[in-house]
Coordinates of C-alpha atoms and ligand atoms in Angstrom, one line a residue:
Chain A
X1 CA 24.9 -266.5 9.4
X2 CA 25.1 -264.6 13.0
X3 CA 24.4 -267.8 14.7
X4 CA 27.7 -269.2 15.1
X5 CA 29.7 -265.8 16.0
X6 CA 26.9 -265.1 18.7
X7 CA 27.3 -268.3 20.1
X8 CA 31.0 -268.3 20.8
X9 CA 30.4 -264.6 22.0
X10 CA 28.2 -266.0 24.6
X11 CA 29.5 -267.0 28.0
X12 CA 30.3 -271.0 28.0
X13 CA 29.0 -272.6 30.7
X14 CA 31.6 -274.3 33.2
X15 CA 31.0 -277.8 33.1
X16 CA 29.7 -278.2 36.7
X17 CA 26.7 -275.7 35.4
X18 CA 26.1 -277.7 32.7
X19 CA 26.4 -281.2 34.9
X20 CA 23.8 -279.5 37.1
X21 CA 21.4 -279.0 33.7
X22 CA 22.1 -282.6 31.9
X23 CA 21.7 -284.6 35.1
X24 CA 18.2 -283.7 36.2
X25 CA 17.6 -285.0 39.6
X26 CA 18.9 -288.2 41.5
X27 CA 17.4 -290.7 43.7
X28 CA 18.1 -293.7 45.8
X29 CA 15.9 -296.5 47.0
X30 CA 16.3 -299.3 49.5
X31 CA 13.8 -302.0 49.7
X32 CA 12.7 -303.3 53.0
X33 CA 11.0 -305.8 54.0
X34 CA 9.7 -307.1 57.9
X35 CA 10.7 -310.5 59.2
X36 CA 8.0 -312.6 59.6
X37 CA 5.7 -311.1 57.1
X38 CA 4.4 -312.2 54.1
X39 CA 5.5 -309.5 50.9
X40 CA 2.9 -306.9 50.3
X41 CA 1.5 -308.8 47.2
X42 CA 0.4 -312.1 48.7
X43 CA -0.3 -310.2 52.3
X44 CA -3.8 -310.1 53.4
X45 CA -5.5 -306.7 54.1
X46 CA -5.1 -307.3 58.1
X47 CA -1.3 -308.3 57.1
X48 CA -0.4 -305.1 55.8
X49 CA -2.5 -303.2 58.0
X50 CA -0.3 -304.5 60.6
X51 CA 3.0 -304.0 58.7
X52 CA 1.5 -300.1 58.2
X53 CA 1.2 -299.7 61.9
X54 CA 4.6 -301.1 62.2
X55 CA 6.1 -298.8 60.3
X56 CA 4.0 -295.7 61.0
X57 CA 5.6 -296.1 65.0
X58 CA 9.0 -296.7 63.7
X59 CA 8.5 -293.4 61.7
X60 CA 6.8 -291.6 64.6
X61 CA 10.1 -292.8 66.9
X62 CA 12.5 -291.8 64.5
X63 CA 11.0 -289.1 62.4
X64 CA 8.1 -287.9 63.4
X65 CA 8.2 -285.2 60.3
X66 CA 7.4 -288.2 58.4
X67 CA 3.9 -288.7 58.9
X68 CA 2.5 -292.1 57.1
X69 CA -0.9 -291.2 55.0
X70 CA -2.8 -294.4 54.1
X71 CA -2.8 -294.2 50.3
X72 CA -6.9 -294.8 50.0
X73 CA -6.9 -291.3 52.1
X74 CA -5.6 -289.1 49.6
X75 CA -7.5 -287.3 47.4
X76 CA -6.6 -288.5 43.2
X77 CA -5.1 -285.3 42.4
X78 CA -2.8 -285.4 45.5
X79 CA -2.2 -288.9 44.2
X80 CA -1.4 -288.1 40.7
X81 CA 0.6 -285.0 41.8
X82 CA 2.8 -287.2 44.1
X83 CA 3.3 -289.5 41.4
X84 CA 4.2 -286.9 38.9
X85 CA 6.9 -286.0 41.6
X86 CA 8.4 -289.4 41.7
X87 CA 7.7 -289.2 45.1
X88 CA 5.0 -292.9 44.6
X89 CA 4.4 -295.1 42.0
X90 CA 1.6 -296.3 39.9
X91 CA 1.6 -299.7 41.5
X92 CA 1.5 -298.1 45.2
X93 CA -1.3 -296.1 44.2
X94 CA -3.2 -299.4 42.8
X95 CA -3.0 -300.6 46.7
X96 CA -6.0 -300.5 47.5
X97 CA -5.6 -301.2 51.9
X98 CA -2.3 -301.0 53.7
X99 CA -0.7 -298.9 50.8
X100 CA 1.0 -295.8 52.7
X101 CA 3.6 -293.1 51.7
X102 CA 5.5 -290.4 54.2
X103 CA 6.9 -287.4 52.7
X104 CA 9.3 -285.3 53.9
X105 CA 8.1 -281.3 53.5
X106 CA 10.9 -280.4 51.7
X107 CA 10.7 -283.5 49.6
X108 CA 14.2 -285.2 50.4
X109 CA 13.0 -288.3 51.8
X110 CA 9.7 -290.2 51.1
X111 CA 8.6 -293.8 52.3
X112 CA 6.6 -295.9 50.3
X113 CA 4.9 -298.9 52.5
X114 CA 3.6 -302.1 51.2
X115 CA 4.3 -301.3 47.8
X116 CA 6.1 -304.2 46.0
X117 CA 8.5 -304.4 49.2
X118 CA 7.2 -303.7 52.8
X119 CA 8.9 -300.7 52.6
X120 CA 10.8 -298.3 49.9
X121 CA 12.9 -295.1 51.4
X122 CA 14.1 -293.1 49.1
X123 CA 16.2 -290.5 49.2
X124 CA 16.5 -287.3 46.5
X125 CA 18.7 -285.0 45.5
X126 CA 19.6 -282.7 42.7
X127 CA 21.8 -283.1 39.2
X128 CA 24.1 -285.8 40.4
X129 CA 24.7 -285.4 44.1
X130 CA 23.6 -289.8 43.6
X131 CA 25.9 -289.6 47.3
X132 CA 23.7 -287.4 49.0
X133 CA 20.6 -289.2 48.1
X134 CA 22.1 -292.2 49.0
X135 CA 23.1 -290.5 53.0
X136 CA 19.5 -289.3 53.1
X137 CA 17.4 -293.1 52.7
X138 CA 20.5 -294.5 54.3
X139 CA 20.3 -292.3 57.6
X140 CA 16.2 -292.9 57.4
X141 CA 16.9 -297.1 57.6
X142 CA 19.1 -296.7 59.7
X143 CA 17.2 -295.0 62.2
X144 CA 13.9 -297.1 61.3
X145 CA 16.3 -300.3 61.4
X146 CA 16.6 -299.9 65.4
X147 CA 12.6 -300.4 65.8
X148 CA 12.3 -303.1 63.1
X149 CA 13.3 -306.6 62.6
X150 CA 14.4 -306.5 59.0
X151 CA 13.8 -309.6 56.7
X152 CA 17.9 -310.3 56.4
X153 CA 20.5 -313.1 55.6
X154 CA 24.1 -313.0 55.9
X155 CA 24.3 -314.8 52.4
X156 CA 21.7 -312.7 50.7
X157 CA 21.5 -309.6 52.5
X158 CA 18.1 -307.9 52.6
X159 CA 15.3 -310.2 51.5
X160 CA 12.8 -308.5 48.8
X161 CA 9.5 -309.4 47.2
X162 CA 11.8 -309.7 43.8
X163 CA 14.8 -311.2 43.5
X164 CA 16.1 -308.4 41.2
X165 CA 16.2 -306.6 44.3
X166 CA 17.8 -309.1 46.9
X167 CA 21.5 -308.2 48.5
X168 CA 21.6 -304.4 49.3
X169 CA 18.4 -303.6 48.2
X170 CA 19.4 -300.8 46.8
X171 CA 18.6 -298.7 43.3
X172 CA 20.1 -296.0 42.1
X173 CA 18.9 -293.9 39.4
X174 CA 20.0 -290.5 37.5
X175 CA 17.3 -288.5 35.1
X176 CA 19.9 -287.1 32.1
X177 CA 18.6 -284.8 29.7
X178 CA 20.0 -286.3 26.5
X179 CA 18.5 -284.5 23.7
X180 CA 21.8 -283.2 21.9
X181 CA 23.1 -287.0 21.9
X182 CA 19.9 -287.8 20.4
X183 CA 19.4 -284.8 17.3
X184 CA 23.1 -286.1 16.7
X185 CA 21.6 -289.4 16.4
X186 CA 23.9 -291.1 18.8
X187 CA 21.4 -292.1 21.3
X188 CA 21.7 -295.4 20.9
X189 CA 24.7 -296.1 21.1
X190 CA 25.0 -294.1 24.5
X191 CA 22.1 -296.5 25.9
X192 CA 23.4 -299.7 24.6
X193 CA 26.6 -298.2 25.8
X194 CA 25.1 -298.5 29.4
X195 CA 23.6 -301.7 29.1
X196 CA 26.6 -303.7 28.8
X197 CA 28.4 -302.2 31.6
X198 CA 25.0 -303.3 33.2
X199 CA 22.9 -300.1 34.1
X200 CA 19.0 -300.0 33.7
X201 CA 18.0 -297.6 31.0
X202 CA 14.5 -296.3 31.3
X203 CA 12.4 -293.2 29.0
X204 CA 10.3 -291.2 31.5
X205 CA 6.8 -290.9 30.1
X206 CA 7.3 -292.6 26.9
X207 CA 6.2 -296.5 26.6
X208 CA 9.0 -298.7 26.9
X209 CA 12.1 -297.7 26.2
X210 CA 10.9 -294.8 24.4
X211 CA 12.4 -291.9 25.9
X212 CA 9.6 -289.1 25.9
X213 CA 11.4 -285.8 25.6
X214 CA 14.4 -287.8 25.8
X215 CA 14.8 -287.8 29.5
X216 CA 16.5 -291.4 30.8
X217 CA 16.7 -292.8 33.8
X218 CA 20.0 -294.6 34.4
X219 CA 19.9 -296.7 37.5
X220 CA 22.2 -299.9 38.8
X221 CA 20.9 -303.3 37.6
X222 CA 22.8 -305.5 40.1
X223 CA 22.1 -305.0 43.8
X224 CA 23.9 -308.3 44.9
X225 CA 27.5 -308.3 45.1
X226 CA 28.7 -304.8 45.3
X227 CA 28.3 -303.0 48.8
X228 CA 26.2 -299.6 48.7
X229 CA 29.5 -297.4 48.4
X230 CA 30.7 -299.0 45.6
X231 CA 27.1 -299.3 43.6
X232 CA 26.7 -294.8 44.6
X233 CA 30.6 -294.7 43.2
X234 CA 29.5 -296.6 39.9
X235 CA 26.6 -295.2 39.0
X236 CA 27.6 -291.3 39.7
X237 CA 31.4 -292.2 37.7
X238 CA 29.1 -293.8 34.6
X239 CA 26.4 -290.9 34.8
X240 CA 29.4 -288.2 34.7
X241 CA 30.5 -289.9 31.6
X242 CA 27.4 -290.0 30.1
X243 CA 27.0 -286.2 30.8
X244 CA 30.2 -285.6 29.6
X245 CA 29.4 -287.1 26.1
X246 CA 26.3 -284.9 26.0
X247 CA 28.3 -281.7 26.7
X248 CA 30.1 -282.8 24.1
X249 CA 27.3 -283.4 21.6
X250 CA 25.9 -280.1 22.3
X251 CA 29.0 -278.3 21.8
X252 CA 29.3 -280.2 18.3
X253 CA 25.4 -279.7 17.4
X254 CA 25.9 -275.5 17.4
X255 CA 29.9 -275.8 15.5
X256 CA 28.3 -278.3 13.0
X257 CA 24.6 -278.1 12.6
X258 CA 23.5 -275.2 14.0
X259 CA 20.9 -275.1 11.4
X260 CA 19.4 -278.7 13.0
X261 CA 20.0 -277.4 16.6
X262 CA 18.2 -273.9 15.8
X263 CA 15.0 -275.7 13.9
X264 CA 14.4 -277.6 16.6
X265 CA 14.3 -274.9 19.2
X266 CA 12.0 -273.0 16.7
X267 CA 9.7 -275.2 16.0
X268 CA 9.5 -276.2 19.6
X269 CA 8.8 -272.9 20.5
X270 CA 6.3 -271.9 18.0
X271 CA 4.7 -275.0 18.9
X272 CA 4.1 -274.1 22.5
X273 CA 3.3 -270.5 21.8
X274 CA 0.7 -270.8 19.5
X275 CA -0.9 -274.7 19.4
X276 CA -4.1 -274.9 21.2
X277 CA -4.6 -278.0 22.3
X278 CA -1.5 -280.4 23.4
X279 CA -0.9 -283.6 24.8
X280 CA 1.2 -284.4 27.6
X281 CA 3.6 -286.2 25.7
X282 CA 3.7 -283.8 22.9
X283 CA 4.3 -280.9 25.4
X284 CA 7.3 -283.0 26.9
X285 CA 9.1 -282.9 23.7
X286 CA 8.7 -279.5 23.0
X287 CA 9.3 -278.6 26.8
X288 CA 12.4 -280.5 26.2
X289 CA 13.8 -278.7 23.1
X290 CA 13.3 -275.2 25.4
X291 CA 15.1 -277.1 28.2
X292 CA 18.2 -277.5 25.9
X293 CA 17.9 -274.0 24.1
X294 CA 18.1 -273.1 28.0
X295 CA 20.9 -274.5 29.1
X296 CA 22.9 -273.7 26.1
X297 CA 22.2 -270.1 26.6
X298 CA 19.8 -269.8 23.4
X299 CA 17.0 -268.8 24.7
X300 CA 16.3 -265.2 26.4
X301 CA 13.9 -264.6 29.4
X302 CA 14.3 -268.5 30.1
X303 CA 16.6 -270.7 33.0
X304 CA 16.9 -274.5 33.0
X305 CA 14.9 -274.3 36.1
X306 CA 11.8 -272.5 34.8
X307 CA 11.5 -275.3 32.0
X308 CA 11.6 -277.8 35.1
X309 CA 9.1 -276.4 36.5
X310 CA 6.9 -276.4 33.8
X311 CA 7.4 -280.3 32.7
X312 CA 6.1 -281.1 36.3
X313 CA 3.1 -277.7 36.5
X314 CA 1.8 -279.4 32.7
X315 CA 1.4 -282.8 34.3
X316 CA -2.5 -283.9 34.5
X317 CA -2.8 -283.9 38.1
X318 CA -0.3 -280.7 38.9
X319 CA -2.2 -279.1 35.8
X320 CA -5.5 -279.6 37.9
X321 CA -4.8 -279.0 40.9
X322 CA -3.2 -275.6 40.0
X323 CA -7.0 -274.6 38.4
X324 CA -8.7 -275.6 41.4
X325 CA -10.8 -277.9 39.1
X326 CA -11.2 -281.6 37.6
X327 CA -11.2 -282.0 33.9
X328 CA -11.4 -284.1 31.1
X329 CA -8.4 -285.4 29.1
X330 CA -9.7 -282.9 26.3
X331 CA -10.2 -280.2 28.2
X332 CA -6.6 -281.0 29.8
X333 CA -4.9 -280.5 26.9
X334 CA -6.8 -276.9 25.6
X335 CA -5.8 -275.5 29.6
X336 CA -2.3 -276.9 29.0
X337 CA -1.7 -275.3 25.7
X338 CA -3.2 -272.0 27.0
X339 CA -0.8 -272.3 30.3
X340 CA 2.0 -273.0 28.4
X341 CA 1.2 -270.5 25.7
X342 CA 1.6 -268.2 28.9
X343 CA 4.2 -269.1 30.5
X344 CA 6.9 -268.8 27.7
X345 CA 4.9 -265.9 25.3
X346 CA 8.1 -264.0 26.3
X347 CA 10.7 -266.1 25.6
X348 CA 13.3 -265.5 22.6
X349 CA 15.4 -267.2 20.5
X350 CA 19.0 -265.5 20.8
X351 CA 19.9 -267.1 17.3
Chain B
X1 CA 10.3 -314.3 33.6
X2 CA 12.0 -315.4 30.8
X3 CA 12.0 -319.1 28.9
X4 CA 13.3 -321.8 31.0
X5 CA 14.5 -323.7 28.3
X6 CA 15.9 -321.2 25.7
X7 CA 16.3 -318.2 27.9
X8 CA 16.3 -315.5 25.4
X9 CA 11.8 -315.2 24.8
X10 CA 9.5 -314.5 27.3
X11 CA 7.9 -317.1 29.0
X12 CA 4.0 -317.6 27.7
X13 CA 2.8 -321.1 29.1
X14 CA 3.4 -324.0 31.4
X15 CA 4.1 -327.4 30.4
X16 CA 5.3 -330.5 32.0
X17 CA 7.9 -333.1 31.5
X18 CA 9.5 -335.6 33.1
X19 CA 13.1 -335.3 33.9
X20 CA 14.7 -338.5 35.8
X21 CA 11.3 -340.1 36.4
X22 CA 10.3 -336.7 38.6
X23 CA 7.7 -334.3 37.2
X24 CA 8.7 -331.1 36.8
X25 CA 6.8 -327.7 35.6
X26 CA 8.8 -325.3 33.3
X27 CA 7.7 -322.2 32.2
X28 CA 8.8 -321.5 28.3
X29 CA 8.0 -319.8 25.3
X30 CA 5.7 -320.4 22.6
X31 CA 8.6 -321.9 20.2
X32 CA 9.9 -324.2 22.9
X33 CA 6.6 -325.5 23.9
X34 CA 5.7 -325.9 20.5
X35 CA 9.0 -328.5 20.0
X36 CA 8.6 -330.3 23.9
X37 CA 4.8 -330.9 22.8
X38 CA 6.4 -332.4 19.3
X39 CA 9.5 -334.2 21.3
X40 CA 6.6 -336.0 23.3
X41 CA 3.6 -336.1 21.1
X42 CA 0.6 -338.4 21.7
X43 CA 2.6 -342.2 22.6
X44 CA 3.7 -340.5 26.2
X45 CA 0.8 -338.5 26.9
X46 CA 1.1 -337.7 30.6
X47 CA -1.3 -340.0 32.5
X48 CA -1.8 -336.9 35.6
X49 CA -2.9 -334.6 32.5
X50 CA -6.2 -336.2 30.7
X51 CA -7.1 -332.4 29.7
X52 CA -3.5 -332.7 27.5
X53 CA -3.3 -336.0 25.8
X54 CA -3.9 -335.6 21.9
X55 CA -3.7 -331.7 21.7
X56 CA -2.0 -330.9 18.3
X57 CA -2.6 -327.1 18.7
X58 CA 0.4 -326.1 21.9
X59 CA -0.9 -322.7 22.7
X60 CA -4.1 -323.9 23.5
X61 CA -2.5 -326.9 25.4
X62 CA -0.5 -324.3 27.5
X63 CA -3.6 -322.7 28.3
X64 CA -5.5 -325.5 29.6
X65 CA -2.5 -326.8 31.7
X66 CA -2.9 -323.0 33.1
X67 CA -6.1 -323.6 33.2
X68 CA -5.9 -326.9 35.1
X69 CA -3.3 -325.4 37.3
X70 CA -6.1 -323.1 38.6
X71 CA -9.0 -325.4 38.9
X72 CA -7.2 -328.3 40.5
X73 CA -4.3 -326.7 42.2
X74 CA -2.6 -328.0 45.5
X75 CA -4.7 -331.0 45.7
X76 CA -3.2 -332.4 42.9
X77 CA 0.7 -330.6 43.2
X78 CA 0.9 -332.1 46.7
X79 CA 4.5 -333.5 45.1
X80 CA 5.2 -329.7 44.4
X81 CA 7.4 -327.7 46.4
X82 CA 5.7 -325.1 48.7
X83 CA 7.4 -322.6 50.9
X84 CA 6.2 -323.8 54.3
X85 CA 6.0 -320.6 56.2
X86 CA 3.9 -318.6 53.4
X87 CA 2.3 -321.4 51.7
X88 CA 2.8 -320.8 48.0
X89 CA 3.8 -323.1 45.5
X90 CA 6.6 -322.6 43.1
X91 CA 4.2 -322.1 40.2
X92 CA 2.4 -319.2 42.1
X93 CA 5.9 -317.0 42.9
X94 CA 7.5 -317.7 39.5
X95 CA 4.0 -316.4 37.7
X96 CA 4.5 -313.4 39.2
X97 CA 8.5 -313.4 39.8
X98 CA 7.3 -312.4 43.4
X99 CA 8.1 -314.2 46.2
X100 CA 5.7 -315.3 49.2
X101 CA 7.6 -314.0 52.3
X102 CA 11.0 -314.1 53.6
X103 CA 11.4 -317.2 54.0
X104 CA 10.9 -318.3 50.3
X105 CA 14.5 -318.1 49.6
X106 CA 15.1 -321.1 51.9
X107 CA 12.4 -323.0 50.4
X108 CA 12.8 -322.4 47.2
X109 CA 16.9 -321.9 47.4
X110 CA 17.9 -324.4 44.9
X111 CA 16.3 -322.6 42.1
X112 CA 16.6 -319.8 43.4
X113 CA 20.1 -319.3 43.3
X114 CA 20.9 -319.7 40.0
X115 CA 18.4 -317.3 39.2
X116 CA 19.6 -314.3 41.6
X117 CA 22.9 -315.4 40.3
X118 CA 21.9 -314.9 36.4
X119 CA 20.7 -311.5 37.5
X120 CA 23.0 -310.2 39.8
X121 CA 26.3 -312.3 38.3
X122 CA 27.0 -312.4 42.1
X123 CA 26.0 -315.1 45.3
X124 CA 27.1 -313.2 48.2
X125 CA 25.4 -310.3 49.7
X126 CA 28.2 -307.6 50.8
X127 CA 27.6 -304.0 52.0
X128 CA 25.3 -303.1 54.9
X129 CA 24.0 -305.3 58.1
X130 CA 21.3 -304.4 59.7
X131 CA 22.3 -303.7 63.6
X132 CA 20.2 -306.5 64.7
X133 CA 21.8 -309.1 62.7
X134 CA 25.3 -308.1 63.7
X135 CA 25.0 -310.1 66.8
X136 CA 23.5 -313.2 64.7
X137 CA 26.4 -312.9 62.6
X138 CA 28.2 -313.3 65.2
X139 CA 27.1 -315.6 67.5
X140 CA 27.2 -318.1 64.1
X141 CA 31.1 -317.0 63.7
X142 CA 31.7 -317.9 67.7
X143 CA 29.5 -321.3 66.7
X144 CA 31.4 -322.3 63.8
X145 CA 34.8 -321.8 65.9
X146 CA 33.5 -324.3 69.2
X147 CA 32.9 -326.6 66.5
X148 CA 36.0 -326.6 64.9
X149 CA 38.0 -326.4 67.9
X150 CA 35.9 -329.1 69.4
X151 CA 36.8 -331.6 66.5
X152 CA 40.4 -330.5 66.8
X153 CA 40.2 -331.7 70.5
X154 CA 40.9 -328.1 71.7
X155 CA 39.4 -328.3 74.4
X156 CA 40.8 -325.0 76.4
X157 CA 39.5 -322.6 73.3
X158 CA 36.4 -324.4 73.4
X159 CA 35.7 -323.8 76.9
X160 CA 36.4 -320.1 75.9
X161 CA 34.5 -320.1 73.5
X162 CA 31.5 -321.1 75.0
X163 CA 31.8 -318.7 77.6
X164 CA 31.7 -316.0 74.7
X165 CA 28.2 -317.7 73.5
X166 CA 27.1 -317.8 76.9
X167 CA 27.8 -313.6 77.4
X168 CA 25.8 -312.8 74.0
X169 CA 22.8 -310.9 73.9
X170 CA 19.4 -313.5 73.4
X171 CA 19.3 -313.6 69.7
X172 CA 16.9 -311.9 67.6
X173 CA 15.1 -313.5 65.3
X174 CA 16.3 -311.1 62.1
X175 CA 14.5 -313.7 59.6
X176 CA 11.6 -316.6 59.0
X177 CA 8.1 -316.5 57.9
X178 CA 5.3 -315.3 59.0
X179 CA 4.0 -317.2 62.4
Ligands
ZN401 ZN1 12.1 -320.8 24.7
ZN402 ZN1 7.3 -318.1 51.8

């Protein structure tokens, strides 16, 4: 069959390329929380009002770019598109009073307030730059830091609503793309892998550890201990190897089962040329397939980055407010399977 | 949370026992509730839990001491520890596994501890200090060294000392509860 000659013929991407491709995005988050104030979840409403003022003149001093929106203020698609971005959570948006976020405009830093802690800054960056997240939310507290008292101890660092979080307060988490790993069926030991040397392992839009579309999120499970240097080092060295081993796995997939890997992108892409009604979930795993075919070079008319783009435009709330119009889950997933159907009707399979 | 008895299930119910004639209230699963209610069965029914005595089915008995948790609350947990700038009592933060405010990890330090230590395999925070707190840190370094050279009779460094105290900024109070 052609597929294996073609596929050596085609240019190999150099590792950094593919790095870029299997480590999605990147973030950091510190938790902080005021002195003096009772955590968000036993607050009153007048407690975290005042906490939200707090923080909205600290922001206005040091960053006036970042302008605090109370979260009952913003319209439910704006809500559901923000959390689509990672930029908010679920729980933040269930806030109902003193819940706030600030987003940068170019999306690099967002502030969460009163969520679990008083606040969450978090820094983002792209494929595994975990470092320059980490300068981003780190700069922000430390700016913010000079107009609030922070809830601190010299034995347990910065105090949080949650243990889990005490010490540096700090999470750090990489999205990997680990589909070849998983059609070679060695997903799990990759993730169990990480769990003993004591990362978080999380599925994106599946329930539980379910991976939807098999995109993980690999973040740092101790936060005590280890200063923020060392946890950034850690977690980027781990992640590398992780995306190492799925380089790897691809490679081996198109040598020794082309046949699996070329199914897979075929189906996918039938699927989302031609189904007319599909579910987010659903659409992730095909989405996902393309996103491989992509960044192995299988697929014509098609970059890693259009795929992106299209696992966030297919969300619910991006999805709507692209139309202009509110809809019903039902009617969701016939305008999703029509935009998809668009957006790749011209993609080709090389192979 | 998970069971404070077994530690490997999740924790489902409340029950009480007596450890060293003090009452305490652990939070376990169904299987190790199930054995403490068989360990302890009617004989030793707890005189503070009337809602208890003769249960033979646990889960319900777990739910009725939540229950009588909710219904009866502080008033009859005076004995139970409380963090005494938020308020909450140990039951409510270790429902939730989320603390009051701040000050919580003093009051509630002793168990505490060897939680953040089963989670983080670590007691001692290191990395960053928050600009505010580096002159706390401080001024508790310059402390601990009057009071050593003092009870070494060194009298000269102590005067010193002191004098260092004296030129620090007025602290800032980087931690407590809420006013
Ligand atoms: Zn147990
Ligand atoms: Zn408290």
């Amino acid at each position: 069959m052609m597929l294996t000659s073609e596929a050596q013929d085609a240019p190999r991407p150099a590792l950094p390329e593919q790095a870029a491709t299997i480590a999605m995005s990147c973030r950091v988050r510190l938790a902080r929380n005021l002195a003096g104030e009772r955590f968000p979840d036993w607050a009153t409403e007048r407690d975290r009002e005042r906490v939200l003022n707090a923080v909205r003149e600290a922001l206005s001093a040091e960053a006036p770019e970042l302008r605090v929106t109370p979260v009952a203020g913003v319209e439910e698609q704006d809500r559901d598109m923000l959390c689509e971005s990672h930029l908010i959570s679920k729980e933040l948006l269930e806030r109902a009073a003193g819940g706030g976020v600030a987003v940068a405009k170019d999306g690099s830093v967002c502030v969460m307030v009163n969520e679990e802690d008083h606040l969450r800054i978090q820094g983002f960056a792209q494929g595994l730059d975990v470092a320059g997240a980490w300068r981003r939310a780190d700069a922000l507290d430390t700016g913010l830091e000079r107009h609030l008292a922070y809830a601190w101890s010299p034995r347990l660092g910065y105090l949080t609503a949650c243990p889990s979080n005490v010490g540096t307060g700090l999470r750090a988490g990489v999205m990997l793309h680990l589909l070849g790993s998983s059609l070679l069926g060695e997903i799990e030991p990759v993730v169990r892998g990480l769990e003993r040397m004591r990362l978080l392992v999380r599925g994106i839009g599946g329930e539980g550890s379910e991976a939807a579309g098999q995109i993980y999120q690999v973040s740092n499970m101790d936060t005590l201990g280890t200063d923020e240097a060392g946890i950034i080092r850690r977690v980027t060295r781990i992640c590398s190897e992780v995306v190492r081993q799925e380089h790897n796995a691809r490679v081996r997939l198109l040598q020794e089962t082309p046949l699996v890997l070329v199914d897979c992108l075929a189906r996918s892409l039938s699927v989302l040329q031609n189904a007319r009604l599909l579910a987010t979930a659903e659409a992730l795993e095909f989405l996902s397939a393309l996103r491989l075919g992509a960044a192995m070079g299988l697929c014509t008319r098609l970059k890693v980055s259009d795929v992106d783009a299209l696992i966030l435009m297919m969300q619910p709330g991006h999805l709507q407010k692209g139309l202009g119009t509110s809809l019903t889950s039902d009617e969701r997933d016939e305008m999703r399977a029509e935009f998809l159907s668009r957006k790749v009707a011209r993609v080709k399979l090389k192979c | 949370m998970k069971c404070e008895l077994c530690h490997k299930a999740d924790a489902e119910t409340a029950i009480r026992r007596e450890v060293g004639g003090e009452l305490q209230e652990l939070y376990v699963c169904q299987g190790c509730a199930r054995q403490e209610a068989a360990a302890a069965a009617p004989p030793d029914v707890d005189a503070e839990q009337p809602v208890a005595g003769g249960m033979g089915t646990v889960p319900l008995m777990g739910m009725i001491l939540d229950a009588a948790f909710e219904i009866v609350g502080r008033a009859m947990n005076r004995a139970e520890p409380a963090c005494p700038a938020c308020g909450i009592l140990r039951h409510e933060y270790r429902k939730q596994s989320r603390l009051g405010c701040p000050a919580c990890y003093e009051a509630f330090a002793r168990e505490l501890d060897a939680a953040i230590f089963d989670l983080h395999r670590a007691r001692q925070h290191v990395g960053k200090v928050p600009q505010r707190a580096q002159a706390l840190c401080q001024r508790r370094q310059l402390e601990a060294r009057l009071a050593q050279a003092v009870k070494e009779q060194r009298y000269e460094e102590a005067i010193a000392l002191r004098d260092e105290l004296l030129r620090l900024p007025e602290p800032d109070a980087a931690k407590g509860g809420p006013a």
